[in-house]
PDB file of C-alpha atoms in Angstrom:
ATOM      1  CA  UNK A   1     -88.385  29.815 -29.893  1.00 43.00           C
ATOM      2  CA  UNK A   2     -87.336  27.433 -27.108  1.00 42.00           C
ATOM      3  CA  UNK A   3     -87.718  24.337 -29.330  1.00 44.00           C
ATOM      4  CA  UNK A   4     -85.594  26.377 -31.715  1.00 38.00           C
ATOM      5  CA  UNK A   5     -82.641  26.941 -29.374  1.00 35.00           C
ATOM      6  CA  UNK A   6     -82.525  23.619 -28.038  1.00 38.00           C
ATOM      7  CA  UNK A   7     -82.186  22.259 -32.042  1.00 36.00           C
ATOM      8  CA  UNK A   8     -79.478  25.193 -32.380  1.00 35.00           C
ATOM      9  CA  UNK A   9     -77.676  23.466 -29.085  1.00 37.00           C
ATOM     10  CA  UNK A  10     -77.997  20.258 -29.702  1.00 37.00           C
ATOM     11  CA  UNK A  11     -76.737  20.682 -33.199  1.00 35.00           C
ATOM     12  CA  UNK A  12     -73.650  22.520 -31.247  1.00 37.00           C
ATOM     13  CA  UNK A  13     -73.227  19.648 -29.312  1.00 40.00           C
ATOM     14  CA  UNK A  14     -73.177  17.475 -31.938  1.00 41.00           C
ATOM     15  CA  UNK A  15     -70.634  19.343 -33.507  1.00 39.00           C
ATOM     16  CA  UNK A  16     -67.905  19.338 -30.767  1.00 43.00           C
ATOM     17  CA  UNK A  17     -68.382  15.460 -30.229  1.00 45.00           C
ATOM     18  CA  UNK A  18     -68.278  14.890 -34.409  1.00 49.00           C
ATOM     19  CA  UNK A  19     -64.822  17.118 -34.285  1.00 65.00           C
ATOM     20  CA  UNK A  20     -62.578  14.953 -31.517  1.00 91.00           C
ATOM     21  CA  UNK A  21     -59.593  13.738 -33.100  1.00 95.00           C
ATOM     22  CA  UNK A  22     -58.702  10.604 -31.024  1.00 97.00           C
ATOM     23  CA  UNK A  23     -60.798   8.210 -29.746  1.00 97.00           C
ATOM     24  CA  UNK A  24     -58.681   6.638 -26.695  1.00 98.00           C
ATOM     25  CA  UNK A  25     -58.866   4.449 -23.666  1.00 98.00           C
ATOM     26  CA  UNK A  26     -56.507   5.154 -20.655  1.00 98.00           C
ATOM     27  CA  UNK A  27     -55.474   2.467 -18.402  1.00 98.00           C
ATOM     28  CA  UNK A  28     -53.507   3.366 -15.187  1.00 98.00           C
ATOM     29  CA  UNK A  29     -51.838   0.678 -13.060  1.00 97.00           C
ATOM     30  CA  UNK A  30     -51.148   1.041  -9.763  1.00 96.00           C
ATOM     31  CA  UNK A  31     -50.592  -2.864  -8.820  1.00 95.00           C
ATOM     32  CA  UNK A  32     -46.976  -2.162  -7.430  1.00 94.00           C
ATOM     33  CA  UNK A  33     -48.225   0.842  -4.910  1.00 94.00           C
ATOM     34  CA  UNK A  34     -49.118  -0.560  -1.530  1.00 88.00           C
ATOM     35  CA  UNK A  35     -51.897   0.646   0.265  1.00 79.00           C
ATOM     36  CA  UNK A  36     -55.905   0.694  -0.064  1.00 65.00           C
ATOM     37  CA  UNK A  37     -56.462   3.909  -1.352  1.00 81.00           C
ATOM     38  CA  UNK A  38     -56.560   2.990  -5.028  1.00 90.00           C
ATOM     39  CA  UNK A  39     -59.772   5.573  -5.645  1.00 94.00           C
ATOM     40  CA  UNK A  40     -56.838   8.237  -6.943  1.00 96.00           C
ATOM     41  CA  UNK A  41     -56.037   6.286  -9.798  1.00 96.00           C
ATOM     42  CA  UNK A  42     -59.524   5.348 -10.744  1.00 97.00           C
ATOM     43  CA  UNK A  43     -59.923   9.059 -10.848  1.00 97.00           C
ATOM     44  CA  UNK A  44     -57.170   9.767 -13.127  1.00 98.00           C
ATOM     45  CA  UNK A  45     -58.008   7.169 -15.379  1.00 98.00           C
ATOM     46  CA  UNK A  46     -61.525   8.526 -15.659  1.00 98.00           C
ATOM     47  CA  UNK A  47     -60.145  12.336 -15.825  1.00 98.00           C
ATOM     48  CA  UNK A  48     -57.465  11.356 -18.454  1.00 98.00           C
ATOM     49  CA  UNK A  49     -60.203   9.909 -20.693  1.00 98.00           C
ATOM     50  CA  UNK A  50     -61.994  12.925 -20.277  1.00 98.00           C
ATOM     51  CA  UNK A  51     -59.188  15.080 -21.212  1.00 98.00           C
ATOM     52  CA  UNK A  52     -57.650  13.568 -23.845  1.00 98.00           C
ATOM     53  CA  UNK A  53     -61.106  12.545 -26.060  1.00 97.00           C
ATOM     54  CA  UNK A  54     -63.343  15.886 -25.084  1.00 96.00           C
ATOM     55  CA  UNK A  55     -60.461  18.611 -25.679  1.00 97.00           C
ATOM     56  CA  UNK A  56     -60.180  19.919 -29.349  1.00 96.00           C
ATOM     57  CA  UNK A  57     -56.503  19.431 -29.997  1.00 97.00           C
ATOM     58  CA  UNK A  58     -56.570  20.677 -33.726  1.00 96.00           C
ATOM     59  CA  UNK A  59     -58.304  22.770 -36.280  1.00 93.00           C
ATOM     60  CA  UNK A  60     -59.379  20.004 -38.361  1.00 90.00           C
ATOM     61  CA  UNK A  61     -63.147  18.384 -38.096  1.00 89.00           C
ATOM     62  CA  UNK A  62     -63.075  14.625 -37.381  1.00 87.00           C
ATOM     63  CA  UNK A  63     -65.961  12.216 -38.324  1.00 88.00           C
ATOM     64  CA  UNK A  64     -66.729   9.553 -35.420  1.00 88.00           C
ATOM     65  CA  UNK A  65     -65.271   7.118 -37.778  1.00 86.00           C
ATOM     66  CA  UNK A  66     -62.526   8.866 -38.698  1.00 87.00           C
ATOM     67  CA  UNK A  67     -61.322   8.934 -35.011  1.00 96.00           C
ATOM     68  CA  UNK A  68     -57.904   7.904 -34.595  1.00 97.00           C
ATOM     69  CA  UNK A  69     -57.986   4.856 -32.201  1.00 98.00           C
ATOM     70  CA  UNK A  70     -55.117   5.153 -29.322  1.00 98.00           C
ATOM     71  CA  UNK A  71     -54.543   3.616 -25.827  1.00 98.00           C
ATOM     72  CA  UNK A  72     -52.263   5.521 -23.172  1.00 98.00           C
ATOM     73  CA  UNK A  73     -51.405   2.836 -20.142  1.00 98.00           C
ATOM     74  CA  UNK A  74     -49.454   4.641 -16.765  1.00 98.00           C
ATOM     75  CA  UNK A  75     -47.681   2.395 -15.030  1.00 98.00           C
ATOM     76  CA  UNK A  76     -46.923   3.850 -11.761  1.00 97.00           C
ATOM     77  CA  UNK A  77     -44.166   1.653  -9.386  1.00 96.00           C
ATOM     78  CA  UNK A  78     -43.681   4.618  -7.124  1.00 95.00           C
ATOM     79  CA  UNK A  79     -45.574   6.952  -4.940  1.00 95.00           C
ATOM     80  CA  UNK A  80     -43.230   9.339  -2.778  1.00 94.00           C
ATOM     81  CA  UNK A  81     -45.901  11.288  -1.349  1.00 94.00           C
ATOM     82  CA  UNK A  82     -50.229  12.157  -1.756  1.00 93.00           C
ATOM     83  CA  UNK A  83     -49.201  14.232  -5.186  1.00 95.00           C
ATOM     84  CA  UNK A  84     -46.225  12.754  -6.617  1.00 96.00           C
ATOM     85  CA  UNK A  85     -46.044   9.633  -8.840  1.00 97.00           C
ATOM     86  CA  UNK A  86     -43.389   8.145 -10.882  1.00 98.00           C
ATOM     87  CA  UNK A  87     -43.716   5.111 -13.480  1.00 98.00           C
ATOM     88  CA  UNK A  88     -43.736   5.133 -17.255  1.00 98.00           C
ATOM     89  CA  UNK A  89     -46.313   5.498 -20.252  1.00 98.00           C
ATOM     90  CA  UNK A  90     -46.817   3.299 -22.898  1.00 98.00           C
ATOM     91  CA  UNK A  91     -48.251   4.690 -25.520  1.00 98.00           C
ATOM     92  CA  UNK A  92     -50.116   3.179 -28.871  1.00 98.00           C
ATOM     93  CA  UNK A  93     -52.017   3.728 -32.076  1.00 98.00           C
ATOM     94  CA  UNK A  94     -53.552   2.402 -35.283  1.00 98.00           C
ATOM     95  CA  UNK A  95     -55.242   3.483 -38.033  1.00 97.00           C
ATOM     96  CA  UNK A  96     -57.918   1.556 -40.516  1.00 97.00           C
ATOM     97  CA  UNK A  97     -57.007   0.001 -43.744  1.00 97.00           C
ATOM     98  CA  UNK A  98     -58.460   0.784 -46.924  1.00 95.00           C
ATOM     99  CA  UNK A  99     -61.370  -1.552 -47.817  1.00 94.00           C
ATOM    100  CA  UNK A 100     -60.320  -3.600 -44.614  1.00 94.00           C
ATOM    101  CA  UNK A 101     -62.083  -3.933 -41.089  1.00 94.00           C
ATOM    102  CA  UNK A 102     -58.572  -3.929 -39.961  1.00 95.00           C
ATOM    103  CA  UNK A 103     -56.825  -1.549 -37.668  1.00 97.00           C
ATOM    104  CA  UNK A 104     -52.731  -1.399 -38.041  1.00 98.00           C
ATOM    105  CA  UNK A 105     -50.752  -0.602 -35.406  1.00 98.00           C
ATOM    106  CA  UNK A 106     -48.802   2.702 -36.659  1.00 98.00           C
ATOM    107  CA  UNK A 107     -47.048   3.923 -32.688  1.00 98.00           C
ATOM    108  CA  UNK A 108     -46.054   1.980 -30.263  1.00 98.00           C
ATOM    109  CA  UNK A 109     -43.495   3.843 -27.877  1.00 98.00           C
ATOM    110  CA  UNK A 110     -42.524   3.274 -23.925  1.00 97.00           C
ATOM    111  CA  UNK A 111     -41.540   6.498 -22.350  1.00 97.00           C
ATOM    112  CA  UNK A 112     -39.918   5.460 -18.992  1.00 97.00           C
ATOM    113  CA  UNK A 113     -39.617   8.864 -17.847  1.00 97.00           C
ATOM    114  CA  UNK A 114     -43.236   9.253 -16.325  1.00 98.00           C
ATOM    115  CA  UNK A 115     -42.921  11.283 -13.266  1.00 97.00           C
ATOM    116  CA  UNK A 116     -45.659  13.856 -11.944  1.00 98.00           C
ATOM    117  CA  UNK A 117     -47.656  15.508  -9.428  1.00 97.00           C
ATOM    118  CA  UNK A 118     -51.115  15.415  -9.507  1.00 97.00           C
ATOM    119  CA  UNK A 119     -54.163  15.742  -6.864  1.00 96.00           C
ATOM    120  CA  UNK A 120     -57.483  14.042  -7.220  1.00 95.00           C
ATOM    121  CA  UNK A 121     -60.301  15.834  -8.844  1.00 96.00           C
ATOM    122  CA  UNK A 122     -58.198  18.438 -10.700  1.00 96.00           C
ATOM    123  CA  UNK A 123     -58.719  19.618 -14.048  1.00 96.00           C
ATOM    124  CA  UNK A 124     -56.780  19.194 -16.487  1.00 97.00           C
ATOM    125  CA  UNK A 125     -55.883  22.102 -19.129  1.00 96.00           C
ATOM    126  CA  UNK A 126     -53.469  22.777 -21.865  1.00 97.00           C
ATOM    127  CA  UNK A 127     -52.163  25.725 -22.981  1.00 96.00           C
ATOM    128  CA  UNK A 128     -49.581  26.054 -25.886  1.00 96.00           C
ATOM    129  CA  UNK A 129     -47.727  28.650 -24.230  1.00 96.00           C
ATOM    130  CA  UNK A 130     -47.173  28.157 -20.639  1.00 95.00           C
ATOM    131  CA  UNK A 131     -46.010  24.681 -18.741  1.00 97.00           C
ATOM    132  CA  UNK A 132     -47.963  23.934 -15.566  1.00 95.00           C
ATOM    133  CA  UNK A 133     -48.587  20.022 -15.396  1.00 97.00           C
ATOM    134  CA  UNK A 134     -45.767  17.767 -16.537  1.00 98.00           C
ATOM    135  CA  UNK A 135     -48.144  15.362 -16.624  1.00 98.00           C
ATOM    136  CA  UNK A 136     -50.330  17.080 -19.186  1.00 98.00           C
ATOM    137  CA  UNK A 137     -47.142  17.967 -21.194  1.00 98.00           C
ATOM    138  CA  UNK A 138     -46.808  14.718 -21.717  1.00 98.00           C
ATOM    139  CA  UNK A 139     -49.973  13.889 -22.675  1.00 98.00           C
ATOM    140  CA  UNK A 140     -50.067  16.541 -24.940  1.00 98.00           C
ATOM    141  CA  UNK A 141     -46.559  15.514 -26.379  1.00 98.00           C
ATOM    142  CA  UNK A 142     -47.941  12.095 -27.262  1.00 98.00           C
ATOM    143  CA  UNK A 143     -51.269  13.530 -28.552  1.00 98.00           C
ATOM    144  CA  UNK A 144     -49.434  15.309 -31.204  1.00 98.00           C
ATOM    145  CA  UNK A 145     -47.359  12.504 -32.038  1.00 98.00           C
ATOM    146  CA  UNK A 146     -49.982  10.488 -33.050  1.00 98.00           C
ATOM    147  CA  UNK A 147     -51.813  12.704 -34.793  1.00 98.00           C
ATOM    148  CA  UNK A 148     -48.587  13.753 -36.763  1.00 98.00           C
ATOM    149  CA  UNK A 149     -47.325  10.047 -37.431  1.00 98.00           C
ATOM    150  CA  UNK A 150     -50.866   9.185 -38.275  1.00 98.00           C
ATOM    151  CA  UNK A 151     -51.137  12.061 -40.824  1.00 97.00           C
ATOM    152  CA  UNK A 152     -47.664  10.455 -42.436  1.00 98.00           C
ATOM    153  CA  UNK A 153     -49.334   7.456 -42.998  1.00 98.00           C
ATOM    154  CA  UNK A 154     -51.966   9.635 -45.081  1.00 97.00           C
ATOM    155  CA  UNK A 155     -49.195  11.911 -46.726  1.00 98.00           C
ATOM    156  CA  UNK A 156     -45.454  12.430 -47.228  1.00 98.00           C
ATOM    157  CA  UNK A 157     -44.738  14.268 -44.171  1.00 97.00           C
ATOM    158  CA  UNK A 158     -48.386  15.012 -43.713  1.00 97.00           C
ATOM    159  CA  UNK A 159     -47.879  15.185 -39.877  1.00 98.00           C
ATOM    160  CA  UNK A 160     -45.455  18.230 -39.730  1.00 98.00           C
ATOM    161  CA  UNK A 161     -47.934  20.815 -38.198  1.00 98.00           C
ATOM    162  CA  UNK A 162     -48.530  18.045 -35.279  1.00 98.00           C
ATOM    163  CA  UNK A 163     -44.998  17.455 -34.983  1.00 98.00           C
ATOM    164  CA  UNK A 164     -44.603  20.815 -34.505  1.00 98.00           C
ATOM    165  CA  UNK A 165     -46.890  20.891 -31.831  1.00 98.00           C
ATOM    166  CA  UNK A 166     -45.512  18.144 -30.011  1.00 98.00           C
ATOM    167  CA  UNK A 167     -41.940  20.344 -30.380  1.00 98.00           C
ATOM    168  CA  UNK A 168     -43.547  23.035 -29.021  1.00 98.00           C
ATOM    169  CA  UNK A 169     -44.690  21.423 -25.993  1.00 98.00           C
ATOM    170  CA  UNK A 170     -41.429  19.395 -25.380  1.00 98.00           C
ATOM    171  CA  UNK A 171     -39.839  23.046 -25.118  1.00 97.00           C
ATOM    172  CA  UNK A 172     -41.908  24.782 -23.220  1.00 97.00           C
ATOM    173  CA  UNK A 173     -42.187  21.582 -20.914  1.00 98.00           C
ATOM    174  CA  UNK A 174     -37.767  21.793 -20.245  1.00 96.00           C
ATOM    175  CA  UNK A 175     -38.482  24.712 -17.945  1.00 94.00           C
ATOM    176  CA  UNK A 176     -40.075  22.850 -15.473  1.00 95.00           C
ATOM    177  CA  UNK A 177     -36.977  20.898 -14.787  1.00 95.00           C
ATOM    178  CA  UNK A 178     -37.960  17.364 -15.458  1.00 96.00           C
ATOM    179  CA  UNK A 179     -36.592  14.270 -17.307  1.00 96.00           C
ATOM    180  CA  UNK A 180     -36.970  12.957 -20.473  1.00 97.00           C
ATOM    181  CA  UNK A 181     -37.579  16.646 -22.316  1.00 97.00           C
ATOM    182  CA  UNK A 182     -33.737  17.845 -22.963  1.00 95.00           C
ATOM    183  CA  UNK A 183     -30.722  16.455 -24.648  1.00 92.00           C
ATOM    184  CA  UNK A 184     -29.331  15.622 -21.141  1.00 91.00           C
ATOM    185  CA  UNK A 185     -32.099  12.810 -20.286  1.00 85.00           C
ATOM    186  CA  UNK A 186     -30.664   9.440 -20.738  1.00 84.00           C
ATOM    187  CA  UNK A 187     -32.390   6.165 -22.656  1.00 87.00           C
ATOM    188  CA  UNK A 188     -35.203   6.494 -25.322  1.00 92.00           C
ATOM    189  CA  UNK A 189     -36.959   9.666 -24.374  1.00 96.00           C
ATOM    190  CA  UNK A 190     -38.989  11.856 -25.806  1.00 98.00           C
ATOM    191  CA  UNK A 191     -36.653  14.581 -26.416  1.00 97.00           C
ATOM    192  CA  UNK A 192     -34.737  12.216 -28.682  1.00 97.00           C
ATOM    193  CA  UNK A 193     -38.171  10.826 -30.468  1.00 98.00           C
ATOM    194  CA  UNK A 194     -38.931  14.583 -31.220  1.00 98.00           C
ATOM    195  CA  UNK A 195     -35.720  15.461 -32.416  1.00 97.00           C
ATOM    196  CA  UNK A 196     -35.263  12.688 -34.776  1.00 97.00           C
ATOM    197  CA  UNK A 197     -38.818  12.616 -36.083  1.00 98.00           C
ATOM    198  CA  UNK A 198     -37.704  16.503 -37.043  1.00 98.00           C
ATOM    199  CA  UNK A 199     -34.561  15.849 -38.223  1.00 97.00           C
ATOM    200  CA  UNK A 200     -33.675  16.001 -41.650  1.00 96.00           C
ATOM    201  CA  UNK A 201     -31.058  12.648 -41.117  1.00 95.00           C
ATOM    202  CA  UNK A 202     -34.171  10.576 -40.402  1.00 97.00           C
ATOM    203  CA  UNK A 203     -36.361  11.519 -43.498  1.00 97.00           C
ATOM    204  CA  UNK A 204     -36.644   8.438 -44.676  1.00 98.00           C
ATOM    205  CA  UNK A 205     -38.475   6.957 -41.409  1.00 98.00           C
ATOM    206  CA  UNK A 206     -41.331   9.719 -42.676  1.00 98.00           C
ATOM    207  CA  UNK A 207     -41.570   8.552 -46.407  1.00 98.00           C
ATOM    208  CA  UNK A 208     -41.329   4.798 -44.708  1.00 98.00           C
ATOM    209  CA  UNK A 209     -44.843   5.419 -42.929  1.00 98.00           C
ATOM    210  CA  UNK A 210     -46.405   6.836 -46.448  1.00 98.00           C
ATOM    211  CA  UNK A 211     -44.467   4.199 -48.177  1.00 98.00           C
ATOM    212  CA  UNK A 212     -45.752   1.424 -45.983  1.00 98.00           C
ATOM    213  CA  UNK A 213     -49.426   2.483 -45.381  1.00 98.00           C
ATOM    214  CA  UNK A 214     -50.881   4.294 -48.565  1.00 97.00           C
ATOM    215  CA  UNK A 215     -48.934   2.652 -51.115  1.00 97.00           C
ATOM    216  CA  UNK A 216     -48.551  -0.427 -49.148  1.00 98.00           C
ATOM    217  CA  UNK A 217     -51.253  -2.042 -46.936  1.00 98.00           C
ATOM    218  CA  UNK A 218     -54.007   0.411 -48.757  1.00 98.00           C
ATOM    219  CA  UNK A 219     -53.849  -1.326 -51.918  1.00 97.00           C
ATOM    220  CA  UNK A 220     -53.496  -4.398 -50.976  1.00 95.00           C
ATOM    221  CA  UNK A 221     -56.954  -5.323 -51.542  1.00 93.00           C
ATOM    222  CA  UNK A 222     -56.731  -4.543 -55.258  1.00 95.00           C
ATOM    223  CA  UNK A 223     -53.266  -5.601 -55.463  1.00 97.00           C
ATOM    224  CA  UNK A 224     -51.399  -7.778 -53.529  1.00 96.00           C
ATOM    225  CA  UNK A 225     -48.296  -8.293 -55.325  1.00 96.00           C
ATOM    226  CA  UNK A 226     -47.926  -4.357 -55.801  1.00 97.00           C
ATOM    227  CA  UNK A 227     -48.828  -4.022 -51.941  1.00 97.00           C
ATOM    228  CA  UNK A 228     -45.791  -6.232 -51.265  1.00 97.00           C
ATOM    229  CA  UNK A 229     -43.408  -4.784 -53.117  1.00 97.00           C
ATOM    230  CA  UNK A 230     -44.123  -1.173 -51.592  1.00 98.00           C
ATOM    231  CA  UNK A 231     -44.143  -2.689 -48.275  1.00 98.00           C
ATOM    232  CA  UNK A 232     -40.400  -3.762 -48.977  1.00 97.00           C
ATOM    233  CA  UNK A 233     -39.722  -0.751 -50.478  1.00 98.00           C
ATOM    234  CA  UNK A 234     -40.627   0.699 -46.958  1.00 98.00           C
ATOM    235  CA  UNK A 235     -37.875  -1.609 -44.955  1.00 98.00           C
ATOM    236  CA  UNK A 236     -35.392  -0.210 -47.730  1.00 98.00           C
ATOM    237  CA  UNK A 237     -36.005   3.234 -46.878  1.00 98.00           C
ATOM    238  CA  UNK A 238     -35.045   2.158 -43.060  1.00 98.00           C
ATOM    239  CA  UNK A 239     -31.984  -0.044 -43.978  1.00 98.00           C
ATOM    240  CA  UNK A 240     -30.979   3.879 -45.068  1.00 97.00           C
ATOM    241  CA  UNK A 241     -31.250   5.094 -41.847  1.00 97.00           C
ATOM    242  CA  UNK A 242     -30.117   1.544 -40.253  1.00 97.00           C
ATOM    243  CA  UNK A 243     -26.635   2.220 -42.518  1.00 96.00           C
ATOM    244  CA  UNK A 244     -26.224   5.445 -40.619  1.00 95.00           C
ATOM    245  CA  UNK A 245     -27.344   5.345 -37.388  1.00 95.00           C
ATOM    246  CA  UNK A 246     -27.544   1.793 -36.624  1.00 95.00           C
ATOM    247  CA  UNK A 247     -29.227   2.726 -32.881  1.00 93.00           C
ATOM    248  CA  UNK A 248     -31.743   5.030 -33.998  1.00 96.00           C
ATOM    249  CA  UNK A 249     -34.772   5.370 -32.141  1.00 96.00           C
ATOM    250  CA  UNK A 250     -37.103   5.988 -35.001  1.00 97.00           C
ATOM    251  CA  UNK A 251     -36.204   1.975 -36.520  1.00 97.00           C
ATOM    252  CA  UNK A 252     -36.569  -0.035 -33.098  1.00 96.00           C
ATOM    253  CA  UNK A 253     -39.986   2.340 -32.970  1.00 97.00           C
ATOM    254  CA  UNK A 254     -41.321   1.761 -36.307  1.00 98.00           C
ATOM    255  CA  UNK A 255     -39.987  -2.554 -35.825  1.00 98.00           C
ATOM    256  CA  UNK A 256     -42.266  -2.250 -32.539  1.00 96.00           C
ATOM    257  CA  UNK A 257     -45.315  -1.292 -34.260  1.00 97.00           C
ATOM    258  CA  UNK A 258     -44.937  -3.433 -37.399  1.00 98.00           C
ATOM    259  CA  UNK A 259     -43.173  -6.543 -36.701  1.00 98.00           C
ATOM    260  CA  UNK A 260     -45.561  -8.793 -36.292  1.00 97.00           C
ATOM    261  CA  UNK A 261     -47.657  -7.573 -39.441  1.00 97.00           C
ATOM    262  CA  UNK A 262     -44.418  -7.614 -41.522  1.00 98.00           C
ATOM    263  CA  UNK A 263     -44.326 -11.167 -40.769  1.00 97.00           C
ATOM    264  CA  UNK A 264     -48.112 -11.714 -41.718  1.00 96.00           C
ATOM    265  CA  UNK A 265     -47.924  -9.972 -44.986  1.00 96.00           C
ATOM    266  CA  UNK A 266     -45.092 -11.776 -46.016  1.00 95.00           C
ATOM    267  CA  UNK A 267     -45.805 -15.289 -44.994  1.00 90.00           C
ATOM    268  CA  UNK A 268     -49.239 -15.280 -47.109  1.00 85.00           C
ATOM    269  CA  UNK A 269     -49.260 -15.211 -51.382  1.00 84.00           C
ATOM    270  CA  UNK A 270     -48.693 -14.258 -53.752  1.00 92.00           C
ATOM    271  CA  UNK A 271     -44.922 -15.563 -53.417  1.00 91.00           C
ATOM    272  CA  UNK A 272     -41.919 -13.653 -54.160  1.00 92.00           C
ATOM    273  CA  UNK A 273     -38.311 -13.434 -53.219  1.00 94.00           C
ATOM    274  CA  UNK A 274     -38.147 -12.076 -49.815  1.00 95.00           C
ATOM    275  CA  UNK A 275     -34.228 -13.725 -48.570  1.00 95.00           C
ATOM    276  CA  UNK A 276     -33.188 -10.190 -48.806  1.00 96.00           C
ATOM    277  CA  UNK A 277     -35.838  -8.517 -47.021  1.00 97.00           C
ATOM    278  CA  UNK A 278     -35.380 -11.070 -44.117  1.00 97.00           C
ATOM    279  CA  UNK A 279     -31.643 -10.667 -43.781  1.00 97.00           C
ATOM    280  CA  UNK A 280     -31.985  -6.797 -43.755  1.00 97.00           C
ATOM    281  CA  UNK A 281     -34.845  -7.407 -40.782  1.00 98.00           C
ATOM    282  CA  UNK A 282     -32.694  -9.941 -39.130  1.00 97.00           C
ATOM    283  CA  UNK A 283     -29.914  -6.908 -39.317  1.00 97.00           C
ATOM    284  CA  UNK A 284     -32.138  -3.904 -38.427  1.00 98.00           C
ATOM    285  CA  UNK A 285     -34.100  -5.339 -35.303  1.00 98.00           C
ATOM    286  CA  UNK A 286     -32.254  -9.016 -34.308  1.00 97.00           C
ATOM    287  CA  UNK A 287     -34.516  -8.615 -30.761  1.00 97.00           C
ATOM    288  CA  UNK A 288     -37.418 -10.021 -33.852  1.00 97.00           C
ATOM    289  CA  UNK A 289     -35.069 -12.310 -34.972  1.00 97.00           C
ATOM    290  CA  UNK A 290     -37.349 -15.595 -34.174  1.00 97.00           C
ATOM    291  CA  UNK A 291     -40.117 -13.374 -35.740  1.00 97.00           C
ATOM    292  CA  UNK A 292     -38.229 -12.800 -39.265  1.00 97.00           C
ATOM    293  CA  UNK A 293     -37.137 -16.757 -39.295  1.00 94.00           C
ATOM    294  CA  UNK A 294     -41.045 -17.263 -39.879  1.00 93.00           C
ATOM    295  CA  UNK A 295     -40.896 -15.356 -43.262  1.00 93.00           C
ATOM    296  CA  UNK A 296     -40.184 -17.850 -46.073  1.00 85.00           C
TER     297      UNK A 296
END
């Protein structure tokens, strides 16, 4: 019977590790706060980790290998008391290619608006409902962005339940009176990520990540010159958005993630004509501009 129960446990055990979505590291930096107390952020590094890998954030069952692979680094440059911190969050992700050992970068997003209170040795908890932490909101928030733009790479607009999610939190999160979650907030913040992900002006960013990554970089292996051609096809469909909201968020996001590999695909065979492709790059994102002069 005992040797029974501990098969039934471990088997439980087993379970709960097999069904994590995200497999992430979390790096805080505290270099800019003076002082020799730096066990704190050791501690929330090690407590972040915990939170964001053990907690089950969705109803799905994940593989170990199906993990998605993220990295969340807090910066903190100010410390006003024991509790309260202030910095930003840089948050990233990638997701493996079909018949590839590689890993492409799919998020890449710098939320200056970190700012928090936190204690050493608390637990963390989430709960859809109520806002307690601002700094779990945000973790949260960023959770379900990843797992919603990593489900668009997957499907068209296969990430809407997470996105969803990460709406809920951003309103529940406005009550507790802190930047970065309302229309008022100023810069790229997360309110204005959210919004635009949602928004029905900005659909083609959505079809862009489908575009790019299943009909793009996952065939690539069988066919190169057809992978190509649906990776352009995936710059198109955010020169549509680019002729409408020349600012948005959503392209200087997507250029952040992808520049660099743009430039990879495109500067290996087989040849084809890419002038246009580079002038609408040069156009869209000119901060790459050195970048896009390497595609010939």
């Amino acid at each position: 019977m005992k040797i029974l129960v501990k098969v039934i446990l471990v088997f439980f055990i087993v379970a709960q590790v097999n069904g994590q979505e995200l497999n992430a590291t979390v790096t805080v930096n505290s270099d800019q706060i003076a002082g020799s107390n730096k066990q704190v952020f050791k501690t929330l590094e090690r407590s972040l980790t915990e939170f964001i890998n053990q907690k089950k954030w969705t109803n799905r069952n994940y593989k170990p290998q199906e993990r998605i692979q993220c990295a969340f680094t807090l910066t903190i440059d100010s410390q006003s008391s024991l509790t309260d911190f202030t910095g930003n969050i840089q948050v990233q992700s990638s997701r493996p290619v079909y018949n590839s050992t590689y890993l492409t970068p799919v998020f890449n997003f710098k939320d200056n608006d970190l700012s928090f209170r936190y204690t050493e040795f608390e637990n963390f908890q989430y709960n859809r409902n109520v806002f307690d932490s601002n700094l779990v909101s945000i973790i949260a928030f960023y959770v379900y962005t990843i797992l919603g733009i990593d489900g668009d790479t997957y499907a068209l607009n296969g990430g809407t339940t997470y996105f969803d999610e990460a709406e809920n939190v951003m309103n529940q999160a406005q009550q507790g009176g802190y930047s970065g979650w309302t229309r008022i907030s100023q810069g790229t913040t997360r309110y204005k990520l959210m919004t635009d992900i949602l928004s029905n002006a900005f659909v083609d960013y959505r079809k862009a990540l489908y575009t790019f990554h299943i009909q793009g970089l996952d065939v690539m292996y069988d066919d190169k010159t057809e992978g190509k051609k649906k990776i352009k096809d995936a710059v198109n469909l955010l020169k549509n958005i680019y002729s409408r909201r020349p600012n948005a968020i959503l392209i200087r996001t997507f250029m952040d993630s992808k520049a660099d590999e743009i430039v990879d695909v495109f500067s290996g065979g087989p040849r084809m004509d890419v002038s246009q492709l580079r002038d609408d790059l040069q156009r869209m994102s000119p901060v790459n501009s050195a970048k896009w002069n390497k595609i010939k």
